[in-house]
mmCIF file of C-alpha atoms and ligand atoms in Angstrom:
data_model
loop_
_atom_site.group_PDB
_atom_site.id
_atom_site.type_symbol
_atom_site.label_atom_id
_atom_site.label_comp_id
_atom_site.label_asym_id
_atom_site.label_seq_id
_atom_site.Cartn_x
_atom_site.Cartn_y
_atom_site.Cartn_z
ATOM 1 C CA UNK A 4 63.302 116.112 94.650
ATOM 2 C CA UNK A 5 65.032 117.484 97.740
ATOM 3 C CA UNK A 6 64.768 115.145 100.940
ATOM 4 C CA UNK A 7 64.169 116.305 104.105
ATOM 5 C CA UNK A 8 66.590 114.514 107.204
ATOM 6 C CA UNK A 9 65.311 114.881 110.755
ATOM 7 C CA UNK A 10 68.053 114.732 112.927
ATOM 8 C CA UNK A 11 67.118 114.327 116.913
ATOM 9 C CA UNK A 12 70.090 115.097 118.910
ATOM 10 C CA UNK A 13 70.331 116.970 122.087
ATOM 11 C CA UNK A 14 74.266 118.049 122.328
ATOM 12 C CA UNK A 15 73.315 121.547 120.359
ATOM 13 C CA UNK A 16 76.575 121.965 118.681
ATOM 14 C CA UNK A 17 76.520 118.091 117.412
ATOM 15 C CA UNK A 18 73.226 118.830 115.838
ATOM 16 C CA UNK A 19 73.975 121.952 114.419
ATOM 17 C CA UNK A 20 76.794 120.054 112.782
ATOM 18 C CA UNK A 21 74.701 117.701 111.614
ATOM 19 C CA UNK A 22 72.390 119.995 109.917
ATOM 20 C CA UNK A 23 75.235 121.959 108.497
ATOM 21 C CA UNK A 24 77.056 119.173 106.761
ATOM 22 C CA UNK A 25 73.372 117.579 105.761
ATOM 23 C CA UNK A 26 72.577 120.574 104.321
ATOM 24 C CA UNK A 27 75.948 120.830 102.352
ATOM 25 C CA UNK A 28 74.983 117.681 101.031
ATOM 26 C CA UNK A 29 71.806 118.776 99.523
ATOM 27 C CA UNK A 30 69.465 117.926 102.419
ATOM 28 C CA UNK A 31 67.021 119.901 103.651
ATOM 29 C CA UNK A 32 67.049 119.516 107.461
ATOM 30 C CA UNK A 33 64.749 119.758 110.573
ATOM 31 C CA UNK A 34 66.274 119.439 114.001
ATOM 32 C CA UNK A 35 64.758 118.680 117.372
ATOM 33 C CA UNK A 36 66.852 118.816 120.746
ATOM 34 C CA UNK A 37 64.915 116.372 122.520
ATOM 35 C CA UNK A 38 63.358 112.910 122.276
ATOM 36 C CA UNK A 39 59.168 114.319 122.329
ATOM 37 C CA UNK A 40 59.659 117.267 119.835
ATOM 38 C CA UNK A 41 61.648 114.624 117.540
ATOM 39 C CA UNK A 42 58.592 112.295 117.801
ATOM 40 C CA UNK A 43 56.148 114.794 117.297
ATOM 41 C CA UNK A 44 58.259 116.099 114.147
ATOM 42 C CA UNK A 45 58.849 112.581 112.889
ATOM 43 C CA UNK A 46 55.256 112.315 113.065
ATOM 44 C CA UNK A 47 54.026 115.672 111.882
ATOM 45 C CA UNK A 48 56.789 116.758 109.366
ATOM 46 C CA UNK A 49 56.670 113.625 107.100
ATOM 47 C CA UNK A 50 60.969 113.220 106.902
ATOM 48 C CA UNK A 51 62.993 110.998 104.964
ATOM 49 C CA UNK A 52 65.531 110.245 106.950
ATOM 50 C CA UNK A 53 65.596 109.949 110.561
ATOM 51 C CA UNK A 54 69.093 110.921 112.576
ATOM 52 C CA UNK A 55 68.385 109.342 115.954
ATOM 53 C CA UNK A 56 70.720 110.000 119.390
ATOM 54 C CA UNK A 57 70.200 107.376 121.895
ATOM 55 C CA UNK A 58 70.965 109.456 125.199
ATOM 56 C CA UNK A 59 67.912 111.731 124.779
ATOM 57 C CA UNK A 60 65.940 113.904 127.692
ATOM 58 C CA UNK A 61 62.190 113.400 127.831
ATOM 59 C CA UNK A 62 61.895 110.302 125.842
ATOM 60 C CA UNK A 63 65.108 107.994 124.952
ATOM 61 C CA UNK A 64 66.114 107.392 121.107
ATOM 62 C CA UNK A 65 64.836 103.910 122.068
ATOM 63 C CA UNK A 66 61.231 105.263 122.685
ATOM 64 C CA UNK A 67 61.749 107.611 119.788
ATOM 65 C CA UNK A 68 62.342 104.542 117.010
ATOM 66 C CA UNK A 69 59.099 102.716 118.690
ATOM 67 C CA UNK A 70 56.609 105.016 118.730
ATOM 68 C CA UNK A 71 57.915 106.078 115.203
ATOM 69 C CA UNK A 72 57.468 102.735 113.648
ATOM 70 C CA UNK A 73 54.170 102.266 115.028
ATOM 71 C CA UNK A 74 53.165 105.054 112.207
ATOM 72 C CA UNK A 75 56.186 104.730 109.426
ATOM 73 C CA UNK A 76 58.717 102.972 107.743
ATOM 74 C CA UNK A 77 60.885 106.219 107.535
ATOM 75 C CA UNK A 78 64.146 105.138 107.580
ATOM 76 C CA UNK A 79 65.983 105.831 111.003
ATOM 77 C CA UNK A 80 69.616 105.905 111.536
ATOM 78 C CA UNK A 81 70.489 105.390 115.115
ATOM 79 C CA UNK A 82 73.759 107.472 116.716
ATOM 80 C CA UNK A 83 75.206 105.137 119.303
ATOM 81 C CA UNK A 84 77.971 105.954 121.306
ATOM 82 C CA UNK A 85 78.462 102.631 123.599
ATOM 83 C CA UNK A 86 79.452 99.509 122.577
ATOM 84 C CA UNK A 87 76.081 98.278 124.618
ATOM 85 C CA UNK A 88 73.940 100.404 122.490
ATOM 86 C CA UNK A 89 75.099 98.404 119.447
ATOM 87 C CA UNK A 90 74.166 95.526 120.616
ATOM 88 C CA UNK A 91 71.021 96.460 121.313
ATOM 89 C CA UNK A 92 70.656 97.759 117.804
ATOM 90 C CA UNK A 93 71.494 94.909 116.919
ATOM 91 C CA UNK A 94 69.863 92.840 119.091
ATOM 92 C CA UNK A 95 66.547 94.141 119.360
ATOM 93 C CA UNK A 96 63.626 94.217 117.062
ATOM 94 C CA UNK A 97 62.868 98.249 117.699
ATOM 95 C CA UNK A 98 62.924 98.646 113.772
ATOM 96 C CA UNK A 99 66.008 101.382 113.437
ATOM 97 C CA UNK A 100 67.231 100.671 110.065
ATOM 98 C CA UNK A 101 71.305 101.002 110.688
ATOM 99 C CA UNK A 102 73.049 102.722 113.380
ATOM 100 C CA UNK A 103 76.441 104.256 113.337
ATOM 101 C CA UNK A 104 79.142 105.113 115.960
ATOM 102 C CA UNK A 105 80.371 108.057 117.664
ATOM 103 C CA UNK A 106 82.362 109.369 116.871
ATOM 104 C CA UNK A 107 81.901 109.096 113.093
ATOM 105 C CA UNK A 108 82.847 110.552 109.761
ATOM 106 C CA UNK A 109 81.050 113.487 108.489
ATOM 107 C CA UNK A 110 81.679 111.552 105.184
ATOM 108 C CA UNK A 111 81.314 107.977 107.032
ATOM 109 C CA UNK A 112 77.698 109.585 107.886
ATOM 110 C CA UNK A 113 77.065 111.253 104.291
ATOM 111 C CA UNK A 114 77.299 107.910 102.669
ATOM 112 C CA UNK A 115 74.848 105.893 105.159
ATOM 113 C CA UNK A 116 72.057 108.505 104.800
ATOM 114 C CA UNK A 117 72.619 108.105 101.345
ATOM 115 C CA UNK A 118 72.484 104.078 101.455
ATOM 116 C CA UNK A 119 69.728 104.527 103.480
ATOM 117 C CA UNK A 120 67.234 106.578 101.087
ATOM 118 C CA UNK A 121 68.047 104.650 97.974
ATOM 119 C CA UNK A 122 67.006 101.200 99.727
ATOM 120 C CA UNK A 123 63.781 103.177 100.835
ATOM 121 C CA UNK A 124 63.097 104.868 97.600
ATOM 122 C CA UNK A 125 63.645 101.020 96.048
ATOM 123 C CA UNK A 126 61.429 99.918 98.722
ATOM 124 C CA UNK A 127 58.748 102.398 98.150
ATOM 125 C CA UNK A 128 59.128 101.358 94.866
ATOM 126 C CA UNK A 129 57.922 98.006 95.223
ATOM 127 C CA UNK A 130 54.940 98.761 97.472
ATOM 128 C CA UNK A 131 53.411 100.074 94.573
ATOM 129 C CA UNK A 132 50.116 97.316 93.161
ATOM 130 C CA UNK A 133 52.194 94.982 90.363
ATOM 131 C CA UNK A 134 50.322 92.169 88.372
ATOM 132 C CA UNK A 135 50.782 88.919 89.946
ATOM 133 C CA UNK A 136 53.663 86.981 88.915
ATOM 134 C CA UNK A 137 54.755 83.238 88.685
ATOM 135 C CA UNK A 138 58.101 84.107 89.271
ATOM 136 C CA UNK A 139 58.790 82.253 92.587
ATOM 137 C CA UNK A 140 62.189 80.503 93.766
ATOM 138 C CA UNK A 141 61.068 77.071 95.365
ATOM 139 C CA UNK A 142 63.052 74.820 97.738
ATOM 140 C CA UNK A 143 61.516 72.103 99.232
ATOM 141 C CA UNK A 144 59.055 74.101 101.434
ATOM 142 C CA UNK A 145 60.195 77.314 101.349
ATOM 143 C CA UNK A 146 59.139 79.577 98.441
ATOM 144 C CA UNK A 147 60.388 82.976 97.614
ATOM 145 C CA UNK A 148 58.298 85.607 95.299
ATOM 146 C CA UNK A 149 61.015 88.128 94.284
ATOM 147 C CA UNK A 150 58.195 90.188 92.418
ATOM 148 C CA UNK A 151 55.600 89.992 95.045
ATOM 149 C CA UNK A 152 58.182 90.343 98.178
ATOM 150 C CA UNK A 153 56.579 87.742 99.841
ATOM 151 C CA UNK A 154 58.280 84.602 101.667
ATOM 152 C CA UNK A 155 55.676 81.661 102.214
ATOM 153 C CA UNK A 156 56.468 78.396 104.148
ATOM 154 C CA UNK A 157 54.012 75.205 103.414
ATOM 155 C CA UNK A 158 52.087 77.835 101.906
ATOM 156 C CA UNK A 159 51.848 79.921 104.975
ATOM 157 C CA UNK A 160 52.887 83.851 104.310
ATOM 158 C CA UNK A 161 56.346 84.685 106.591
ATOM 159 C CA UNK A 162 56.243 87.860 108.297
ATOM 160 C CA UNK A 163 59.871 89.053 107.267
ATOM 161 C CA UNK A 164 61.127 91.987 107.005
ATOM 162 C CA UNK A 165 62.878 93.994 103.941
ATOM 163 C CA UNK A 166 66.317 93.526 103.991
ATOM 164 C CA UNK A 167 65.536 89.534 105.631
ATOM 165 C CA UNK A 168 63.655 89.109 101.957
ATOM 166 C CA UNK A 169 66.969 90.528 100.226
ATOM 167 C CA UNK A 170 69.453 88.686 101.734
ATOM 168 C CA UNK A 171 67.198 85.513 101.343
ATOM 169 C CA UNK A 172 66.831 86.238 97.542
ATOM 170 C CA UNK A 173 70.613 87.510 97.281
ATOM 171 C CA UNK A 174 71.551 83.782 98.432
ATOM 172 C CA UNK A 175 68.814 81.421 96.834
ATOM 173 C CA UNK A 176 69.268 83.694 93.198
ATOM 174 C CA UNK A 177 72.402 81.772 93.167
ATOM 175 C CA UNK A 178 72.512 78.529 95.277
ATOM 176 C CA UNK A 179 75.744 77.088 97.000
ATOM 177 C CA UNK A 180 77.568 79.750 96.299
ATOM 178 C CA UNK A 181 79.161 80.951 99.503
ATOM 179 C CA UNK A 182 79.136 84.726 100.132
ATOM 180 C CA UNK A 183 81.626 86.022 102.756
ATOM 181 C CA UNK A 184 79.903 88.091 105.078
ATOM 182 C CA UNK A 185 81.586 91.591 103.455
ATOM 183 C CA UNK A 186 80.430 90.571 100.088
ATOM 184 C CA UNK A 187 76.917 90.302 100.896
ATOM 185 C CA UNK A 188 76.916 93.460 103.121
ATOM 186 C CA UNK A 189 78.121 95.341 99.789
ATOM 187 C CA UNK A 190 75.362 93.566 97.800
ATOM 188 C CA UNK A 191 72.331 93.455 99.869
ATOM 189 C CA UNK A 192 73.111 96.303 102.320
ATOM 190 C CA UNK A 193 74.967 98.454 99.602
ATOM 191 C CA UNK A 194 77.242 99.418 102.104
ATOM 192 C CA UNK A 195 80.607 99.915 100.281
ATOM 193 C CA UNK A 196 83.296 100.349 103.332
ATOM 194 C CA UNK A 197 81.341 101.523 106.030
ATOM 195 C CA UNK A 198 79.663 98.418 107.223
ATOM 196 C CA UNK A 199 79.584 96.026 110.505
ATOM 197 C CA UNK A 200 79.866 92.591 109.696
ATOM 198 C CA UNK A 201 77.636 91.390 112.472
ATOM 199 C CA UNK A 202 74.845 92.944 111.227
ATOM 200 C CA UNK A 203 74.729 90.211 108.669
ATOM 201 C CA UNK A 204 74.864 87.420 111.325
ATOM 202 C CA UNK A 205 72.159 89.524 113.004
ATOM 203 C CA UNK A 206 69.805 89.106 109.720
ATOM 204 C CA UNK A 207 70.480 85.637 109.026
ATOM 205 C CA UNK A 208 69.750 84.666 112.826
ATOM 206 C CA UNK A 209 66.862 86.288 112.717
ATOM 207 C CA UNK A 210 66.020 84.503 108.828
ATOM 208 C CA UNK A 211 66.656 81.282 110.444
ATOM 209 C CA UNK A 212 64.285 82.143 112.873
ATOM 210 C CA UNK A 213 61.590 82.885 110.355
ATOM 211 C CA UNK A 214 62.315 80.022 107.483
ATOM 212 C CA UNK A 215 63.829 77.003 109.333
ATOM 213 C CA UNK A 216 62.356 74.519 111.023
ATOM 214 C CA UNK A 217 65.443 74.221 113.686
ATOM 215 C CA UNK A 218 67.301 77.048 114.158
ATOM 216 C CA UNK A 219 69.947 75.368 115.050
ATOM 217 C CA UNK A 220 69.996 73.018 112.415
ATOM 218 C CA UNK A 221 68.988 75.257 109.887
ATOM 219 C CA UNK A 222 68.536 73.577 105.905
ATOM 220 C CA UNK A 223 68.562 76.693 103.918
ATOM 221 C CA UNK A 224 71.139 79.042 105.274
ATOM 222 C CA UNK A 225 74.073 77.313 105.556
ATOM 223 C CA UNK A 226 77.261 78.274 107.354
ATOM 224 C CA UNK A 227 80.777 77.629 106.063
ATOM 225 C CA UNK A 228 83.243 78.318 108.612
ATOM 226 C CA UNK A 229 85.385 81.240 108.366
ATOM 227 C CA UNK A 230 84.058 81.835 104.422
ATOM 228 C CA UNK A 231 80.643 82.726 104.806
ATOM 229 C CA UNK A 232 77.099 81.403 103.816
ATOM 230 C CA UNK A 233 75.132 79.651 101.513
ATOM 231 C CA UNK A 234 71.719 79.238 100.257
ATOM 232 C CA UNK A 235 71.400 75.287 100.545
ATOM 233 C CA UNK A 236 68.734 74.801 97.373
HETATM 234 CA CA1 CA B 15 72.621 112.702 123.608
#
């Protein structure tokens, strides 16, 4: 089925690139040139795939990715072109998916977008109604349903997000085995080359948040030193 990218960008030639080498890919494309047609078309056009510029006139990419998530999971792909924009990416719960720097790789770009449908078609996937399943990983009081996607904590549901539930299963699937932080961007990510390392230190600062009971001491995600992390069963 052919997928349909939205890419919001306002520097015309830049988008018409985009759309171009989208298109070559086997896209279809929609382009807006400013941050409230984008919305609107995010909103009205059903994509899947969002291509989102930070530095937009009317309403900012940050705005944009909001109001967007307020209605949709559509993956969004933010284009960030400061060093202080990835950090925010990173740092900030606005729901973007994955960003990626300018200035990037037609191909560098190809192969996100691509990374970035499959995890939502696998996503979509498993929002679909499944029997209920006993088929839980349990450590001490932390207990992971890989079938039903659901983290609970002395029996009280954790609000976690997809790719927080992956990396948590990724690690507890197979305990004490440290995973450098590449490794586990190729596995739970999918990302072969194109990856940022931090955004895995992101995630599991944000898991700790979620599953320990000290942060700062956390029990389940463990840190080994210049290796990696473990899953502490
Ligand atoms: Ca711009």
């Amino acid at each position: 089925m052919e997928q349909t990218i939205l890419v919001i960008e306002d520097e015309q030639n830049i988008n018409e690139i985009l759309t171009f080498s989208l298109g070559k890919e086997g896209y279809r494309t929609i382009s807006a040139l400013d941050g409230l047609k984008g919305l609107e078309m995010a909103l009205t056009e059903n994509p899947d795939l969002i291509l989102l510029d930070v530095m937009l006139p009317g309403l900012d990419g940050w705005e944009v990715c909001k109001k967007v998530r307020e209605h949709s999971q559509v993956p969004i792909i933010m284009l960030t072109a400061r060093e202080d924009e990835i950090d925010k990416v990173l740092g900030l719960e606005l729901g973007a998916d994955d960003y990626i720097t300018k200035p990037y790789s037609m191909r560098e770009l190809a192969a996100r977008v691509k990374a970035n449908i499959r995890r939502s078609t696998v996503q979509q996937a498993v929002q679909e109604p499944e029997p209920v399943s006993q088929s839980a990983i349990v450590s001490g009081d932390l207990s992971i349903n890989v079938e039903r996607y659901e983290v609970t904590k002395n029996g009280e549901i954790i609000d976690i997000t997809l790719r927080e539930f992956e990396l948590l299963r990724f690690l507890a699937t197979q305990p004490d085995k440290i995973y450098s932080r590449e490794k586990l961007l190729e596995n739970v990510w999918g990302y072969e080359y194109y990856g940022d390392v931090r955004t895995v230190d992101v995630t599991v600062r944000r898991l700790r948040e979620k599953i320990e009971d000290d942060p700062s001491m956390p029990k389940y995600i463990i840190t080994k030193r210049g290796v990696g992390y473990y899953f502490n069963k």
